Amino acid sequence: MSKKKIILLMVGILIVASATVVGAQNGTLQQLLSKDEDVLMSELKTTSNEELIVKINELSREITPSGDINILIPFVSELFDRKDQFKDTDLLGHIKDESNTIILRETIVDLYLHKNENQTVSNELKDILKDKDIDKRVKTRIVSQGKFAKGDIELLRQLIANNDDLLAFHSLKSLSKVDSTAGFEVAQKLLDEKDTISNDKLSAALQATSDHLKEMNQEIYEYEKLEKNFLEISFQLLESNPDLYIKDSAFFSVTDLQSESAIKRIMTNNFIDRELKVYSIDQHYMILLEMLEDNPEKEDIEFVLSAMEMHPILDFIDPLKEISEKVKDVQLRDRIIQVIEYIDANGLPGNEKWLD
C-alpha cells in the first residue's frame, strides 16, 4: 500500500474541510505540484518540526474551497511519523491558536489523539470542548475522533443540547458508544421533537436508537414496543420527509437493526427501491435463515422465497431443500424447487461481514 493510502487510513482524514480534488491556486502550491514525490519526501525529512507545521499552515491557506486537499498528505504523513517528538502542550497550543487554519488545527487534533491513542480524551481537550470561543469544527474533530469514558456523559449531553450541527451529531454517536442507554434516552427525546430539530440531530437520534435496540434482548416485551415505535417513526420520515439525507438516515437506521420486523417492513415498502432492498436482504441473511427454522409458517417461507428471488444466497439451498421435502402444498413446493435452482445458478455466499 502506498504511503498516501496509509496516511489516509491512519488519520481518517484527511480532513473534514469542504475541499474537493479540482485544482489549486498559484504560489507555493504550484511549486509543490511541480515536484517529484520522492524528491518532496526527501526534502521533508530535513524539515524541522516547526517548519513542517508552518508549511502545512501556509499550504492550507492557499487551498481554495475547490482545491486539492490531498496535496497535504506527504506533510501530514511526515508529521505523524514524528508524533513522539512533539510535546502535548505544544500541540494543544496549536489547536487553540485561532491564527492557524482550521485544516491545520484539525490535523493537530488528529496528531494529538494518535500520539495518545491508548488514552481517553484528556482534560485539556475537554476544556477546549467547553470553550465557547473555539471553532465548532475543531470541537467536532475532537468528538468524532476521540475516545470518551463514563465520566464524560454529562459533557457529551451538554454538547448535544447546545448544538444543532455535526458537533451534536458526533456527540450523540460518542455518547452511545460510552453508554448505549444514555444515548438512547437522549435520542428518544430528540425523536419526540423530530419536526423541530436539525437534520444532523435527527439523523444521529435515529442511528443511536437503532444501535441501542440492536443491543437489546429481542425476546422481552419492552423491545417489541420500542421497535414498533421506532419503525413507525422511521418509515414516516422515509415516506414523507422531503430531505434525502433524512430518508437515507431513516432507511439505514432501520436496516441496521437486523431484525425480522425490519426486513419485513423494508421488503413490503413501496418507497424503498430494489437496490436498497437487495442491500437489506444481504444484511439480514442470517435473520432470513432463522425464519426457515422450526417448521416455518407458509407465510414466512414465501417471504424468504421472495427475498431469494431478488437476491439469491447460496446458504439457503440446503434449508430450502429440507423444507421442500416436508411441504404438502404442491404449488409452494414447486416454487421452492424453482428458487433453489435459481440460487444454485446465480447465488453468492452469505456476506459474513454482517455477523460481526
Short mmCIF file of C-alpha atoms in Angstrom, two decimals:
data_model
loop_
_atom_site.label_atom_id
_atom_site.label_comp_id
_atom_site.label_asym_id
_atom_site.label_seq_id
_atom_site.Cartn_x
_atom_site.Cartn_y
_atom_site.Cartn_z
CA MET A 1 0.00 0.00 0.00
CA SER A 2 1.36 3.45 -0.88
CA LYS A 3 2.24 5.94 1.81
CA LYS A 4 -0.60 8.16 0.62
CA LYS A 5 -3.13 5.43 1.26
CA ILE A 6 -1.56 4.56 4.60
CA ILE A 7 -1.81 8.11 5.90
CA LEU A 8 -5.38 8.46 4.66
CA LEU A 9 -6.36 5.36 6.60
CA MET A 10 -4.31 6.24 9.65
CA VAL A 11 -5.64 9.73 10.15
CA GLY A 12 -9.08 9.02 8.88
CA ILE A 13 -8.70 12.24 7.14
CA LEU A 14 -7.51 13.81 5.60
CA ILE A 15 -9.73 16.49 6.60
CA VAL A 16 -13.35 17.28 7.03
CA ALA A 17 -12.94 20.52 5.18
CA SER A 18 -15.19 21.02 2.17
CA ALA A 19 -12.42 20.74 -0.40
CA THR A 20 -12.60 18.54 -3.45
CA VAL A 21 -9.99 17.41 -5.92
CA VAL A 22 -10.15 20.02 -8.61
CA GLY A 23 -7.17 22.33 -8.65
CA ALA A 24 -5.01 24.74 -6.74
CA GLN A 25 -4.06 28.38 -6.72
CA ASN A 26 -0.74 29.80 -7.84
CA GLY A 27 2.20 30.25 -5.46
CA THR A 28 3.53 27.71 -3.01
CA LEU A 29 1.04 25.13 -4.14
CA GLN A 30 2.13 25.32 -7.76
CA GLN A 31 5.74 24.86 -6.70
CA LEU A 32 4.72 21.84 -4.68
CA LEU A 33 2.76 20.29 -7.53
CA SER A 34 5.76 20.54 -9.82
CA LYS A 35 7.94 18.43 -7.52
CA ASP A 36 8.51 14.71 -7.80
CA GLU A 37 7.00 12.85 -4.83
CA ASP A 38 10.28 11.12 -3.89
CA VAL A 39 12.13 14.45 -4.02
CA LEU A 40 9.47 16.08 -1.88
CA MET A 41 9.56 13.30 0.73
CA SER A 42 13.35 13.57 0.87
CA GLU A 43 13.14 17.31 1.43
CA LEU A 44 10.56 16.88 4.16
CA LYS A 45 12.94 14.63 6.10
CA THR A 46 15.27 17.59 6.57
CA THR A 47 12.49 19.97 7.60
CA SER A 48 12.24 20.82 11.30
CA ASN A 49 9.10 20.03 13.26
CA GLU A 50 8.05 23.64 13.50
CA GLU A 51 8.81 24.30 9.83
CA LEU A 52 6.63 21.33 8.93
CA ILE A 53 3.69 22.76 10.84
CA VAL A 54 4.25 26.21 9.33
CA LYS A 55 4.32 24.68 5.86
CA ILE A 56 1.02 22.86 6.40
CA ASN A 57 -0.48 26.09 7.67
CA GLU A 58 0.76 28.04 4.63
CA LEU A 59 -0.37 25.47 2.12
CA SER A 60 -3.79 25.06 3.69
CA ARG A 61 -4.32 28.81 3.42
CA GLU A 62 -3.75 28.64 -0.33
CA ILE A 63 -6.15 25.76 -0.88
CA THR A 64 -9.40 27.10 -2.24
CA PRO A 65 -12.80 25.53 -1.45
CA SER A 66 -12.39 23.65 -4.75
CA GLY A 67 -8.72 22.88 -4.15
CA ASP A 68 -6.94 19.54 -3.80
CA ILE A 69 -6.62 18.78 -0.08
CA ASN A 70 -4.68 15.60 -0.87
CA ILE A 71 -1.53 17.55 -1.63
CA LEU A 72 -1.08 17.88 2.13
CA ILE A 73 -0.79 14.12 2.58
CA PRO A 74 3.06 13.96 2.38
CA PHE A 75 3.34 16.70 5.01
CA VAL A 76 0.79 15.11 7.34
CA SER A 77 2.44 11.72 6.84
CA GLU A 78 5.79 13.12 7.90
CA LEU A 79 4.14 14.88 10.82
CA PHE A 80 2.66 11.61 12.09
CA ASP A 81 5.98 9.83 11.70
CA ARG A 82 7.33 12.31 14.26
CA LYS A 83 4.41 12.16 16.70
CA ASP A 84 6.62 11.30 19.68
CA GLN A 85 8.81 14.32 19.06
CA PHE A 86 6.04 16.74 19.97
CA LYS A 87 5.03 17.80 23.47
CA ASP A 88 1.33 17.65 24.26
CA THR A 89 1.40 21.23 25.48
CA ASP A 90 2.77 22.45 22.16
CA LEU A 91 0.15 20.53 20.20
CA LEU A 92 -2.62 21.92 22.41
CA GLY A 93 -1.28 25.40 21.75
CA HIS A 94 -1.56 24.88 18.01
CA ILE A 95 -5.11 23.52 18.37
CA LYS A 96 -6.24 26.59 20.31
CA ASP A 97 -4.37 29.12 18.17
CA GLU A 98 -7.03 30.94 16.15
CA SER A 99 -4.42 32.31 13.76
CA ASN A 100 -3.91 28.77 12.44
CA THR A 101 -6.13 27.45 9.68
CA ILE A 102 -8.95 25.07 10.56
CA ILE A 103 -7.24 22.44 8.43
CA LEU A 104 -4.05 22.65 10.50
CA ARG A 105 -5.94 22.67 13.80
CA GLU A 106 -7.94 19.60 12.80
CA THR A 107 -4.74 17.88 11.69
CA ILE A 108 -3.08 18.64 15.02
CA VAL A 109 -6.14 17.26 16.84
CA ASP A 110 -5.63 14.01 14.94
CA LEU A 111 -1.92 14.05 15.73
CA TYR A 112 -2.56 14.65 19.43
CA LEU A 113 -5.11 11.83 19.60
CA HIS A 114 -2.84 9.48 17.67
CA LYS A 115 0.05 10.30 19.98
CA ASN A 116 -2.20 9.44 22.93
CA GLU A 117 -4.17 6.69 21.20
CA ASN A 118 -4.37 4.40 24.22
CA GLN A 119 -5.97 7.08 26.37
CA THR A 120 -9.39 8.67 26.60
CA VAL A 121 -9.84 12.32 25.74
CA SER A 122 -7.66 14.39 28.04
CA ASN A 123 -8.87 17.08 30.42
CA GLU A 124 -7.12 19.64 28.22
CA LEU A 125 -9.19 18.59 25.21
CA LYS A 126 -12.33 18.62 27.35
CA ASP A 127 -11.54 22.20 28.28
CA ILE A 128 -11.36 23.00 24.58
CA LEU A 129 -14.78 21.40 24.10
CA LYS A 130 -16.18 23.60 26.86
CA ASP A 131 -14.62 26.78 25.47
CA LYS A 132 -17.31 28.78 23.66
CA ASP A 133 -14.70 30.65 21.62
CA ILE A 134 -13.19 27.56 19.97
CA ASP A 135 -14.38 26.89 16.42
CA LYS A 136 -17.01 24.15 16.27
CA ARG A 137 -15.13 22.34 13.51
CA VAL A 138 -12.21 21.83 15.87
CA LYS A 139 -14.55 20.55 18.59
CA THR A 140 -16.25 18.25 16.11
CA ARG A 141 -12.87 16.79 15.20
CA ILE A 142 -12.16 16.02 18.85
CA VAL A 143 -15.55 14.44 19.45
CA SER A 144 -15.58 12.42 16.23
CA GLN A 145 -12.07 11.01 16.65
CA GLY A 146 -11.58 10.88 20.43
CA LYS A 147 -12.36 8.15 22.94
CA PHE A 148 -14.64 9.08 25.82
CA ALA A 149 -15.44 7.44 29.15
CA LYS A 150 -18.39 7.16 31.54
CA GLY A 151 -17.29 10.31 33.30
CA ASP A 152 -17.82 12.28 30.08
CA ILE A 153 -21.55 11.55 29.74
CA GLU A 154 -22.69 14.92 31.04
CA LEU A 155 -20.21 16.79 28.82
CA LEU A 156 -21.47 14.94 25.75
CA ARG A 157 -25.07 15.62 26.77
CA GLN A 158 -24.31 19.33 27.00
CA LEU A 159 -22.66 19.34 23.58
CA ILE A 160 -25.76 17.69 22.12
CA ALA A 161 -28.13 20.10 23.85
CA ASN A 162 -26.21 23.24 22.91
CA ASN A 163 -25.54 22.48 19.24
CA ASP A 164 -27.52 21.62 16.12
CA ASP A 165 -24.82 20.70 13.63
CA LEU A 166 -22.24 17.95 13.17
CA LEU A 167 -20.92 18.61 16.66
CA ALA A 168 -24.26 17.43 18.06
CA PHE A 169 -24.31 14.50 15.61
CA HIS A 170 -20.89 13.19 16.66
CA SER A 171 -21.50 13.95 20.33
CA LEU A 172 -24.55 11.68 20.31
CA LYS A 173 -22.61 8.98 18.48
CA SER A 174 -19.86 9.17 21.10
CA LEU A 175 -22.40 9.16 23.94
CA SER A 176 -23.98 6.00 22.54
CA LYS A 177 -20.59 4.30 22.40
CA VAL A 178 -19.86 5.21 26.02
CA ASP A 179 -23.31 4.36 27.35
CA SER A 180 -25.90 2.97 24.95
CA THR A 181 -28.75 3.56 27.40
CA ALA A 182 -27.80 7.20 27.97
CA GLY A 183 -27.54 7.74 24.23
CA PHE A 184 -30.90 6.06 23.73
CA GLU A 185 -32.58 8.29 26.31
CA VAL A 186 -31.28 11.42 24.62
CA ALA A 187 -32.24 10.04 21.21
CA GLN A 188 -35.81 9.36 22.34
CA LYS A 189 -36.24 12.95 23.48
CA LEU A 190 -34.89 14.18 20.16
CA LEU A 191 -37.24 11.92 18.19
CA ASP A 192 -40.14 13.39 20.16
CA GLU A 193 -39.02 16.74 18.73
CA LYS A 194 -38.25 15.39 15.24
CA ASP A 195 -40.21 18.12 13.47
CA THR A 196 -38.23 20.95 15.06
CA ILE A 197 -34.64 19.71 15.46
CA SER A 198 -31.85 19.91 12.89
CA ASN A 199 -31.28 17.17 10.33
CA ASP A 200 -27.94 16.27 11.92
CA LYS A 201 -29.54 15.79 15.32
CA LEU A 202 -32.39 13.79 13.83
CA SER A 203 -30.01 11.56 11.89
CA ALA A 204 -27.93 10.90 15.00
CA ALA A 205 -31.05 10.15 17.05
CA LEU A 206 -32.23 7.58 14.51
CA GLN A 207 -28.90 5.77 14.49
CA ALA A 208 -28.49 5.91 18.28
CA THR A 209 -31.94 4.36 18.71
CA SER A 210 -31.15 1.66 16.18
CA ASP A 211 -27.84 0.84 17.85
CA HIS A 212 -29.47 0.56 21.27
CA LEU A 213 -32.33 -1.64 20.06
CA LYS A 214 -29.87 -3.90 18.31
CA GLU A 215 -28.09 -4.49 21.63
CA MET A 216 -31.33 -5.30 23.46
CA ASN A 217 -32.73 -8.77 24.02
CA GLN A 218 -35.44 -9.06 21.37
CA GLU A 219 -37.39 -11.55 23.47
CA ILE A 220 -38.54 -9.06 26.07
CA TYR A 221 -41.82 -7.19 25.68
CA GLU A 222 -40.20 -3.78 26.01
CA TYR A 223 -38.14 -4.42 22.88
CA GLU A 224 -41.19 -5.19 20.76
CA LYS A 225 -42.90 -1.99 21.88
CA LEU A 226 -39.82 0.17 21.35
CA GLU A 227 -39.01 -1.36 17.99
CA LYS A 228 -42.57 -0.88 16.73
CA ASN A 229 -42.50 2.79 17.71
CA PHE A 230 -39.08 3.27 16.11
CA LEU A 231 -40.16 1.63 12.86
CA GLU A 232 -43.25 3.83 12.69
CA ILE A 233 -41.18 6.99 13.12
CA SER A 234 -38.53 5.86 10.64
CA PHE A 235 -40.96 4.88 7.90
CA GLN A 236 -42.96 8.05 8.41
CA LEU A 237 -39.77 10.03 7.76
CA LEU A 238 -38.77 7.79 4.88
CA GLU A 239 -42.12 8.20 3.16
CA SER A 240 -42.94 11.83 3.87
CA ASN A 241 -39.77 13.79 4.65
CA PRO A 242 -38.53 15.57 1.50
CA ASP A 243 -34.88 15.64 2.61
CA LEU A 244 -32.78 12.86 1.03
CA TYR A 245 -30.33 12.97 3.95
CA ILE A 246 -33.12 12.12 6.39
CA LYS A 247 -34.59 9.50 4.06
CA ASP A 248 -31.20 7.77 3.91
CA SER A 249 -30.74 8.08 7.66
CA ALA A 250 -34.16 6.55 8.28
CA PHE A 251 -33.53 3.65 5.90
CA PHE A 252 -30.07 2.74 7.19
CA SER A 253 -31.08 3.05 10.83
CA VAL A 254 -33.90 0.56 10.15
CA THR A 255 -31.84 -1.94 8.17
CA ASP A 256 -29.06 -1.75 10.77
CA LEU A 257 -31.50 -3.24 13.28
CA GLN A 258 -31.11 -6.61 11.54
CA SER A 259 -34.44 -7.82 12.87
CA GLU A 260 -37.28 -9.78 11.30
CA SER A 261 -39.67 -6.85 11.66
CA ALA A 262 -37.20 -4.52 9.99
CA ILE A 263 -36.59 -6.66 6.90
CA LYS A 264 -40.31 -7.37 6.51
CA ARG A 265 -41.16 -3.66 6.59
CA ILE A 266 -38.37 -2.88 4.15
CA MET A 267 -39.36 -5.59 1.65
CA THR A 268 -43.02 -4.58 1.60
CA ASN A 269 -42.44 -0.83 1.38
CA ASN A 270 -43.03 0.80 -2.00
CA PHE A 271 -40.89 3.83 -1.18
CA ILE A 272 -37.69 1.74 -0.98
CA ASP A 273 -36.12 0.87 -4.32
CA ARG A 274 -34.91 -2.56 -5.36
CA GLU A 275 -31.22 -1.78 -4.87
CA LEU A 276 -31.72 -0.89 -1.22
CA LYS A 277 -33.91 -3.94 -0.69
CA VAL A 278 -31.12 -6.14 -2.08
CA TYR A 279 -28.73 -4.44 0.34
CA SER A 280 -31.08 -5.25 3.24
CA ILE A 281 -31.51 -8.87 2.19
CA ASP A 282 -27.73 -9.21 2.17
CA GLN A 283 -27.55 -7.62 5.63
CA HIS A 284 -30.38 -9.76 7.03
CA TYR A 285 -29.47 -13.13 5.55
CA MET A 286 -28.98 -14.74 8.96
CA ILE A 287 -32.36 -13.43 10.09
CA LEU A 288 -33.93 -14.89 6.96
CA LEU A 289 -32.25 -18.23 7.61
CA GLU A 290 -33.67 -18.24 11.13
CA MET A 291 -37.15 -17.72 9.67
CA LEU A 292 -36.82 -21.13 7.99
CA GLU A 293 -36.08 -22.96 11.24
CA ASP A 294 -38.52 -24.98 13.38
CA ASN A 295 -41.33 -25.77 10.94
CA PRO A 296 -41.83 -22.29 9.48
CA GLU A 297 -45.24 -20.98 8.52
CA LYS A 298 -46.15 -20.81 4.83
CA GLU A 299 -46.14 -17.02 5.06
CA ASP A 300 -42.52 -16.96 6.25
CA ILE A 301 -41.41 -19.45 3.62
CA GLU A 302 -42.97 -17.33 0.89
CA PHE A 303 -41.35 -14.21 2.27
CA VAL A 304 -37.90 -15.82 2.21
CA LEU A 305 -38.52 -17.10 -1.31
CA SER A 306 -39.37 -13.56 -2.44
CA ALA A 307 -36.13 -12.34 -0.92
CA MET A 308 -34.11 -15.07 -2.65
CA GLU A 309 -35.77 -14.30 -5.99
CA MET A 310 -34.50 -10.77 -5.59
CA HIS A 311 -31.07 -11.59 -4.14
CA PRO A 312 -30.09 -15.32 -4.26
CA ILE A 313 -27.75 -16.53 -1.48
CA LEU A 314 -26.16 -19.98 -1.60
CA ASP A 315 -26.60 -20.58 2.13
CA PHE A 316 -30.34 -21.05 1.56
CA ILE A 317 -30.12 -24.07 -0.74
CA ASP A 318 -29.91 -26.76 1.95
CA PRO A 319 -32.57 -25.28 4.29
CA LEU A 320 -34.96 -24.88 1.36
CA LYS A 321 -34.31 -28.45 0.22
CA GLU A 322 -35.23 -29.73 3.67
CA ILE A 323 -38.42 -27.68 3.67
CA SER A 324 -39.39 -28.79 0.16
CA GLU A 325 -39.38 -32.40 1.34
CA LYS A 326 -41.90 -31.61 4.07
CA VAL A 327 -44.21 -29.17 2.30
CA LYS A 328 -47.52 -30.63 1.17
CA ASP A 329 -48.65 -27.60 -0.84
CA VAL A 330 -47.74 -28.57 -4.41
CA GLN A 331 -47.54 -25.01 -5.72
CA LEU A 332 -45.35 -23.90 -2.84
CA ARG A 333 -43.09 -26.94 -3.26
CA ASP A 334 -42.70 -26.22 -6.99
CA ARG A 335 -41.81 -22.61 -6.22
CA ILE A 336 -39.23 -23.70 -3.64
CA ILE A 337 -37.61 -26.01 -6.19
CA GLN A 338 -37.52 -23.23 -8.78
CA VAL A 339 -35.92 -20.85 -6.29
CA ILE A 340 -33.34 -23.48 -5.31
CA GLU A 341 -32.39 -23.87 -8.98
CA TYR A 342 -32.19 -20.09 -9.35
CA ILE A 343 -29.97 -19.76 -6.28
CA ASP A 344 -27.75 -22.61 -7.48
CA ALA A 345 -27.22 -20.86 -10.82
CA ASN A 346 -26.95 -17.27 -9.63
CA GLY A 347 -26.32 -17.20 -5.89
CA LEU A 348 -23.43 -15.86 -3.84
CA PRO A 349 -22.32 -16.89 -0.32
CA GLY A 350 -23.84 -15.02 2.60
CA ASN A 351 -21.91 -11.86 3.45
CA GLU A 352 -20.14 -12.70 6.71
CA LYS A 353 -19.31 -9.08 7.47
CA TRP A 354 -22.82 -8.74 8.87
CA LEU A 355 -22.03 -11.36 11.52
CA ASP A 356 -19.66 -9.03 13.40
#
